[in-house]
Short mmCIF file of C-alpha atoms and ligand atoms in Angstrom, two decimals:
data_model
loop_
_atom_site.label_atom_id
_atom_site.label_comp_id
_atom_site.label_asym_id
_atom_site.label_seq_id
_atom_site.Cartn_x
_atom_site.Cartn_y
_atom_site.Cartn_z
CA MET A 1 57.25 -50.07 -83.52
CA SER A 2 59.81 -48.39 -81.32
CA GLN A 3 61.23 -49.99 -78.23
CA VAL A 4 59.04 -50.36 -75.18
CA GLN A 5 60.50 -48.78 -72.05
CA ASN A 6 61.40 -51.20 -69.30
CA ILE A 7 59.36 -49.72 -66.48
CA GLN A 8 59.52 -51.29 -63.02
CA TRP A 9 58.10 -49.94 -59.78
CA PHE A 10 57.82 -51.86 -56.55
CA PRO A 11 58.69 -49.61 -53.61
CA GLY A 12 59.08 -50.99 -50.08
CA HIS A 13 55.63 -49.87 -48.94
CA MET A 14 54.10 -52.28 -51.47
CA THR A 15 55.90 -55.22 -49.87
CA LYS A 16 54.32 -54.12 -46.59
CA THR A 17 50.90 -53.86 -48.24
CA LYS A 18 51.23 -57.34 -49.68
CA ARG A 19 51.99 -58.70 -46.20
CA LYS A 20 49.08 -56.76 -44.74
CA ILE A 21 46.67 -58.15 -47.32
CA GLN A 22 47.87 -61.64 -46.45
CA ALA A 23 47.56 -61.03 -42.71
CA ASN A 24 44.08 -59.51 -42.95
CA LEU A 25 42.55 -62.13 -45.21
CA LYS A 26 41.22 -64.04 -42.23
CA LEU A 27 39.14 -61.00 -41.28
CA VAL A 28 37.13 -60.89 -44.50
CA ASP A 29 34.55 -63.03 -46.23
CA ALA A 30 35.47 -62.02 -49.77
CA VAL A 31 37.87 -59.90 -51.78
CA ALA A 32 36.78 -57.28 -54.30
CA GLU A 33 39.53 -56.81 -56.86
CA ILE A 34 39.25 -53.48 -58.66
CA ILE A 35 40.80 -53.53 -62.11
CA ASP A 36 41.01 -50.94 -64.88
CA ALA A 37 38.50 -51.82 -67.62
CA ARG A 38 40.84 -50.29 -70.22
CA ILE A 39 43.61 -52.76 -69.43
CA PRO A 40 41.82 -55.74 -67.93
CA ILE A 41 44.83 -58.05 -68.09
CA SER A 42 47.66 -55.70 -67.20
CA SER A 43 45.80 -54.23 -64.21
CA ARG A 44 45.38 -57.62 -62.53
CA ASN A 45 48.05 -58.36 -59.98
CA PRO A 46 49.38 -61.85 -60.81
CA ASP A 47 50.43 -62.33 -57.16
CA LEU A 48 46.85 -62.03 -55.99
CA ASP A 49 45.84 -65.60 -56.83
CA SER A 50 48.45 -67.05 -54.51
CA ILE A 51 47.75 -64.42 -51.84
CA ILE A 52 43.99 -64.74 -51.62
CA GLN A 53 43.80 -68.41 -52.58
CA ASN A 54 40.25 -69.76 -52.14
CA LYS A 55 38.66 -66.65 -50.70
CA PRO A 56 35.55 -65.76 -52.73
CA ARG A 57 36.34 -62.97 -55.15
CA ILE A 58 34.47 -60.40 -57.18
CA ILE A 59 36.09 -58.36 -59.94
CA LEU A 60 35.08 -54.73 -60.38
CA MET A 61 35.95 -53.43 -63.84
CA ASN A 62 36.27 -49.76 -62.99
CA LYS A 63 36.60 -46.75 -65.32
CA CYS A 64 34.31 -48.53 -67.76
CA ASP A 65 33.23 -45.05 -68.93
CA MET A 66 36.65 -44.83 -70.59
CA ALA A 67 36.73 -48.37 -71.96
CA ASP A 68 35.20 -49.96 -75.03
CA LYS A 69 31.74 -51.22 -73.99
CA VAL A 70 31.80 -54.22 -76.30
CA GLN A 71 35.22 -55.35 -75.06
CA THR A 72 34.19 -54.87 -71.43
CA GLY A 73 31.14 -57.05 -72.09
CA ARG A 74 33.38 -59.74 -73.59
CA TRP A 75 35.61 -59.72 -70.51
CA ILE A 76 32.65 -60.05 -68.21
CA GLU A 77 31.49 -63.05 -70.21
CA TYR A 78 35.03 -64.46 -70.11
CA TYR A 79 35.03 -64.30 -66.31
CA ARG A 80 31.49 -65.65 -66.08
CA LYS A 81 32.63 -68.77 -67.93
CA GLN A 82 35.30 -69.20 -65.26
CA ASN A 83 32.69 -68.84 -62.52
CA ILE A 84 34.05 -65.45 -61.49
CA THR A 85 31.63 -62.58 -61.02
CA ALA A 86 32.82 -59.41 -62.74
CA ILE A 87 30.82 -56.21 -62.92
CA PRO A 88 31.46 -53.03 -64.88
CA ILE A 89 31.49 -49.89 -62.75
CA ASP A 90 32.17 -46.21 -63.22
CA CYS A 91 33.07 -44.55 -59.96
CA LYS A 92 32.96 -41.10 -61.52
CA SER A 93 29.25 -41.20 -62.27
CA GLY A 94 28.36 -44.06 -59.94
CA LYS A 95 27.11 -46.24 -62.79
CA GLY A 96 26.99 -49.94 -61.98
CA LEU A 97 27.57 -49.46 -58.25
CA ASN A 98 24.03 -50.54 -57.36
CA ASN A 99 24.93 -54.02 -58.55
CA PHE A 100 27.75 -54.43 -56.05
CA ILE A 101 25.85 -55.44 -52.89
CA PRO A 102 23.44 -57.83 -54.67
CA GLU A 103 26.34 -59.49 -56.51
CA VAL A 104 28.36 -59.87 -53.31
CA LYS A 105 25.35 -61.47 -51.64
CA LYS A 106 25.00 -63.84 -54.60
CA VAL A 107 28.67 -64.82 -54.46
CA LEU A 108 28.36 -65.46 -50.72
CA SER A 109 24.86 -66.98 -50.81
CA GLU A 110 25.95 -70.39 -49.45
CA LYS A 111 27.90 -68.80 -46.61
CA ILE A 112 25.02 -66.47 -45.78
CA ALA A 113 22.65 -69.47 -45.67
CA GLN A 114 25.05 -71.26 -43.30
CA TRP A 115 25.25 -68.22 -41.02
CA GLU A 116 21.48 -67.95 -40.97
CA ALA A 117 21.14 -71.65 -40.19
CA LYS A 118 23.39 -71.03 -37.17
CA GLY A 119 21.16 -68.17 -36.06
CA MET A 120 23.52 -65.42 -37.21
CA LYS A 121 20.87 -63.46 -39.02
CA ASN A 122 22.49 -60.05 -38.96
CA ARG A 123 26.11 -60.98 -39.31
CA SER A 124 28.08 -58.27 -41.15
CA ILE A 125 29.77 -59.13 -44.42
CA HIS A 126 33.40 -58.05 -44.60
CA ILE A 127 34.99 -57.34 -47.96
CA MET A 128 38.60 -56.41 -48.63
CA ILE A 129 39.15 -53.93 -51.46
CA VAL A 130 42.38 -54.52 -53.38
CA GLY A 131 43.84 -53.09 -56.55
CA ILE A 132 46.75 -51.37 -58.23
CA PRO A 133 47.49 -47.70 -57.46
CA ASN A 134 45.07 -45.15 -58.94
CA VAL A 135 42.56 -47.73 -60.10
CA GLY A 136 39.77 -46.08 -58.15
CA LYS A 137 39.73 -47.80 -54.75
CA SER A 138 39.11 -44.60 -52.78
CA SER A 139 36.54 -43.39 -55.31
CA PHE A 140 34.71 -46.71 -55.01
CA ILE A 141 34.71 -46.69 -51.22
CA ASN A 142 33.68 -43.04 -51.05
CA LYS A 143 30.79 -43.56 -53.43
CA MET A 144 29.62 -46.73 -51.70
CA ALA A 145 29.95 -45.27 -48.21
CA LYS A 146 28.33 -41.97 -49.08
CA LYS A 147 25.01 -42.66 -47.46
CA GLU A 148 26.56 -44.17 -44.35
CA SER A 149 28.52 -42.50 -41.63
CA ALA A 150 31.29 -44.40 -43.37
CA LYS A 151 34.33 -44.95 -41.20
CA VAL A 152 34.05 -47.78 -38.71
CA GLU A 153 36.31 -47.88 -35.67
CA ASP A 154 39.13 -50.42 -35.59
CA ARG A 155 37.86 -53.52 -33.89
CA PRO A 156 39.75 -55.45 -31.23
CA GLY A 157 42.17 -57.99 -32.60
CA VAL A 158 42.37 -56.21 -35.91
CA THR A 159 45.69 -54.73 -37.00
CA ARG A 160 45.82 -51.09 -36.00
CA GLY A 161 45.46 -48.67 -38.83
CA ASN A 162 42.96 -50.76 -40.73
CA GLN A 163 40.22 -48.68 -42.28
CA TRP A 164 36.76 -50.17 -42.33
CA PHE A 165 33.85 -48.47 -44.06
CA SER A 166 30.22 -49.34 -43.60
CA ILE A 167 28.22 -49.23 -46.83
CA GLY A 168 24.81 -50.32 -45.57
CA GLN A 169 22.88 -53.62 -45.79
CA GLY A 170 25.37 -55.13 -43.34
CA LEU A 171 28.42 -54.74 -45.56
CA GLU A 172 31.76 -53.35 -44.45
CA LEU A 173 34.72 -52.63 -46.70
CA LEU A 174 38.37 -52.87 -45.70
CA ASP A 175 40.55 -50.42 -47.59
CA THR A 176 44.08 -51.42 -48.63
CA PRO A 177 46.78 -49.31 -50.31
CA GLY A 178 47.52 -49.83 -54.00
CA VAL A 179 49.90 -52.64 -54.75
CA LEU A 180 51.80 -53.74 -57.85
CA TRP A 181 54.16 -56.71 -58.11
CA PRO A 182 57.98 -57.00 -58.01
CA LYS A 183 58.63 -57.41 -61.73
CA PHE A 184 56.61 -56.79 -64.89
CA ASP A 185 57.86 -59.73 -66.95
CA ASP A 186 56.27 -58.31 -70.07
CA PRO A 187 57.46 -54.70 -70.63
CA GLU A 188 54.15 -53.94 -72.36
CA VAL A 189 52.37 -54.56 -69.06
CA GLY A 190 54.55 -51.95 -67.33
CA GLU A 191 53.92 -49.59 -70.20
CA LYS A 192 50.14 -50.00 -70.08
CA LEU A 193 50.16 -49.46 -66.33
CA ALA A 194 52.19 -46.30 -66.96
CA PHE A 195 49.80 -45.11 -69.72
CA THR A 196 46.85 -45.38 -67.38
CA GLY A 197 48.48 -43.86 -64.30
CA ALA A 198 49.35 -46.75 -61.98
CA VAL A 199 53.08 -46.06 -62.05
CA LYS A 200 54.77 -43.04 -60.50
CA ASP A 201 55.94 -40.58 -63.19
CA GLN A 202 59.40 -40.26 -61.64
CA VAL A 203 60.42 -43.81 -62.55
CA MET A 204 60.04 -43.36 -66.30
CA ASP A 205 60.63 -41.08 -69.24
CA THR A 206 57.22 -39.47 -69.62
CA GLU A 207 57.90 -37.90 -73.00
CA LEU A 208 58.93 -41.22 -74.39
CA LEU A 209 55.80 -42.67 -72.84
CA ALA A 210 53.63 -40.03 -74.53
CA PHE A 211 55.30 -40.87 -77.82
CA ARG A 212 54.69 -44.59 -77.32
CA LEU A 213 51.06 -43.98 -76.41
CA LEU A 214 50.60 -42.03 -79.63
CA GLU A 215 52.28 -44.81 -81.53
CA VAL A 216 49.82 -47.33 -80.10
CA MET A 217 46.76 -45.08 -80.41
CA SER A 218 47.46 -44.11 -84.01
CA LYS A 219 47.71 -47.78 -84.91
CA TYR A 220 44.17 -48.29 -83.56
CA PRO A 221 42.62 -44.84 -83.88
CA THR A 222 39.23 -44.46 -82.22
CA PRO A 223 36.83 -41.58 -82.90
CA GLN A 224 37.48 -40.37 -79.33
CA PHE A 225 41.22 -40.20 -80.00
CA ILE A 226 40.73 -38.21 -83.22
CA GLU A 227 38.24 -35.90 -81.51
CA ARG A 228 40.33 -35.39 -78.36
CA PHE A 229 43.42 -34.27 -80.24
CA LYS A 230 41.61 -32.73 -83.24
CA LEU A 231 43.32 -35.00 -85.72
CA GLN A 232 40.57 -34.97 -88.35
CA ASP A 233 42.91 -33.41 -90.93
CA ILE A 234 45.87 -35.74 -90.24
CA ASP A 235 46.68 -38.86 -92.22
CA LEU A 236 47.73 -41.10 -89.35
CA ASP A 237 49.12 -43.82 -91.64
CA SER A 238 51.76 -41.52 -93.04
CA THR A 239 52.50 -39.50 -89.89
CA GLU A 240 55.35 -40.63 -87.66
CA PRO A 241 54.52 -40.65 -83.93
CA TYR A 242 57.18 -37.99 -83.17
CA GLU A 243 55.65 -35.78 -85.82
CA LEU A 244 52.20 -36.46 -84.40
CA LEU A 245 53.36 -35.53 -80.92
CA GLU A 246 54.69 -32.29 -82.34
CA ILE A 247 51.43 -31.61 -84.24
CA ILE A 248 49.38 -32.22 -81.10
CA GLY A 249 51.69 -30.01 -79.02
CA ARG A 250 51.31 -27.22 -81.54
CA LYS A 251 47.52 -27.63 -81.80
CA ARG A 252 47.26 -27.42 -78.04
CA GLY A 253 49.58 -24.41 -77.85
CA MET A 254 52.12 -26.24 -75.74
CA LEU A 255 55.19 -24.36 -76.84
CA MET A 256 58.35 -23.73 -74.87
CA SER A 257 60.36 -20.55 -75.42
CA GLY A 258 61.65 -20.32 -78.98
CA GLY A 259 58.59 -22.09 -80.30
CA VAL A 260 59.85 -25.51 -79.30
CA VAL A 261 57.13 -28.01 -78.70
CA LEU A 262 58.81 -30.87 -77.02
CA ARG A 263 62.03 -32.49 -76.02
CA VAL A 264 62.74 -36.15 -76.02
CA LYS A 265 65.93 -37.24 -74.26
CA GLY A 266 67.80 -34.03 -74.97
CA ARG A 267 66.49 -33.83 -78.50
CA ALA A 268 63.73 -31.44 -79.40
CA LEU A 269 61.41 -31.02 -82.28
CA ALA A 270 61.59 -27.36 -83.22
CA VAL A 271 58.60 -25.64 -84.68
CA SER A 272 59.81 -22.08 -84.69
CA LYS A 273 59.58 -20.29 -88.01
CA GLY A 274 61.91 -22.04 -90.39
CA GLY A 275 63.05 -24.43 -87.67
CA ALA A 276 63.59 -27.81 -89.18
CA PHE A 277 61.44 -30.59 -87.82
CA GLY A 278 63.55 -32.81 -85.66
CA GLN A 279 66.49 -30.52 -85.26
CA ASP A 280 68.64 -30.89 -82.16
CA PHE A 281 67.60 -28.79 -79.25
CA GLN A 282 70.17 -26.21 -78.21
CA GLY A 283 69.84 -25.17 -74.56
P1 G4P B 1 43.04 -45.22 -55.78
O1 G4P B 1 42.35 -45.00 -54.46
O2 G4P B 1 42.90 -46.63 -56.27
O3 G4P B 1 44.47 -44.79 -55.78
O4 G4P B 1 42.29 -44.35 -56.89
P2 G4P B 1 41.38 -43.03 -56.73
O5 G4P B 1 40.05 -43.39 -56.20
O6 G4P B 1 42.16 -42.00 -56.02
O7 G4P B 1 41.20 -42.64 -58.26
C1 G4P B 1 42.30 -42.30 -59.09
C2 G4P B 1 41.81 -41.40 -60.20
O8 G4P B 1 40.90 -42.11 -61.03
C3 G4P B 1 41.04 -40.16 -59.72
O9 G4P B 1 41.30 -39.13 -60.65
C4 G4P B 1 39.59 -40.57 -59.86
O10 G4P B 1 38.72 -39.48 -59.99
C5 G4P B 1 39.67 -41.40 -61.14
N1 G4P B 1 38.59 -42.38 -61.25
C6 G4P B 1 38.22 -43.31 -60.35
N2 G4P B 1 37.22 -44.06 -60.82
C7 G4P B 1 36.94 -43.60 -62.07
C8 G4P B 1 35.99 -43.99 -63.08
O11 G4P B 1 35.21 -44.94 -62.96
N3 G4P B 1 36.03 -43.27 -64.25
C9 G4P B 1 36.88 -42.26 -64.45
N4 G4P B 1 36.83 -41.62 -65.62
N5 G4P B 1 37.79 -41.87 -63.51
C10 G4P B 1 37.81 -42.54 -62.35
P3 G4P B 1 42.24 -37.94 -60.32
O12 G4P B 1 42.35 -37.11 -61.54
O13 G4P B 1 43.50 -38.45 -59.71
O14 G4P B 1 41.47 -37.21 -59.20
P4 G4P B 1 40.16 -36.30 -59.34
O15 G4P B 1 40.71 -35.00 -59.83
O16 G4P B 1 39.22 -36.94 -60.31
O17 G4P B 1 39.67 -36.26 -57.94
#
């Protein structure tokens, strides 16, 4: 295995978001934490536990269309054993979204009973949506709010700029910007977040990242991986990741001038006629 890049990304606006989440907690009845089903550990913000404390929580395992179904099922069971409701969703197709409102009502059933006992029969349920960047928060809100007129005006006493969305059946969602945490202690966490698009490209070496992704994927090749990159004729066990990157580049016709496929930190893998594999890139 080659070295994992040390990727870190915690711009100032995320500190502000963290504070805003904290400040707005009192306005909501529960928090829906959207995570990426492909990286169910790395996409969970470790700061969230201390931020949201005892507020009821529901986990939405999004992008489950791109994750292994069996593994997703095991995670849901894992959370169930910890008394946490987790549901698989796919905000591209809308799969699983119908379960959201009933599950929220289950999680809040005691509270709802208390409200009803106090005569508050039609009290709205307020849910804060949180998650890392690019995990699908907007997609989720857009899909859920589709049938409603969606945006709800800021209410008095609520921080200006808060976006509330009505999704029917008395539920309103509070949108929050994507937030990561100040330091990824495990560099593999940063790398997985980078693989799946939660980290801004500019803070890392994307070619090196592509190489590392291939290294990981070829260690655990799935039929989808083989199919996607047309690797049926490649012996992955005996192919180095750099070579694989070059093969994929060539298969996809991604050539720079001179027939060069790629460049990694000033070094390129030449594939022009007679060009030696791995030769230094000149200009
Ligand atoms: P964010 O608000 O949390 O930042 O995420 P956003 O909804 O913008 O989604 C980020 C990307 O993830 C979008 O792709 C979106 O389409 C995709 N996405 C969201 N949910 C799912 C899902 O369940 N499955 C799959 N496969 N993709 C999902 P994009 O390429 O940035 O935009 P677009 O071209 O799809 O609009």
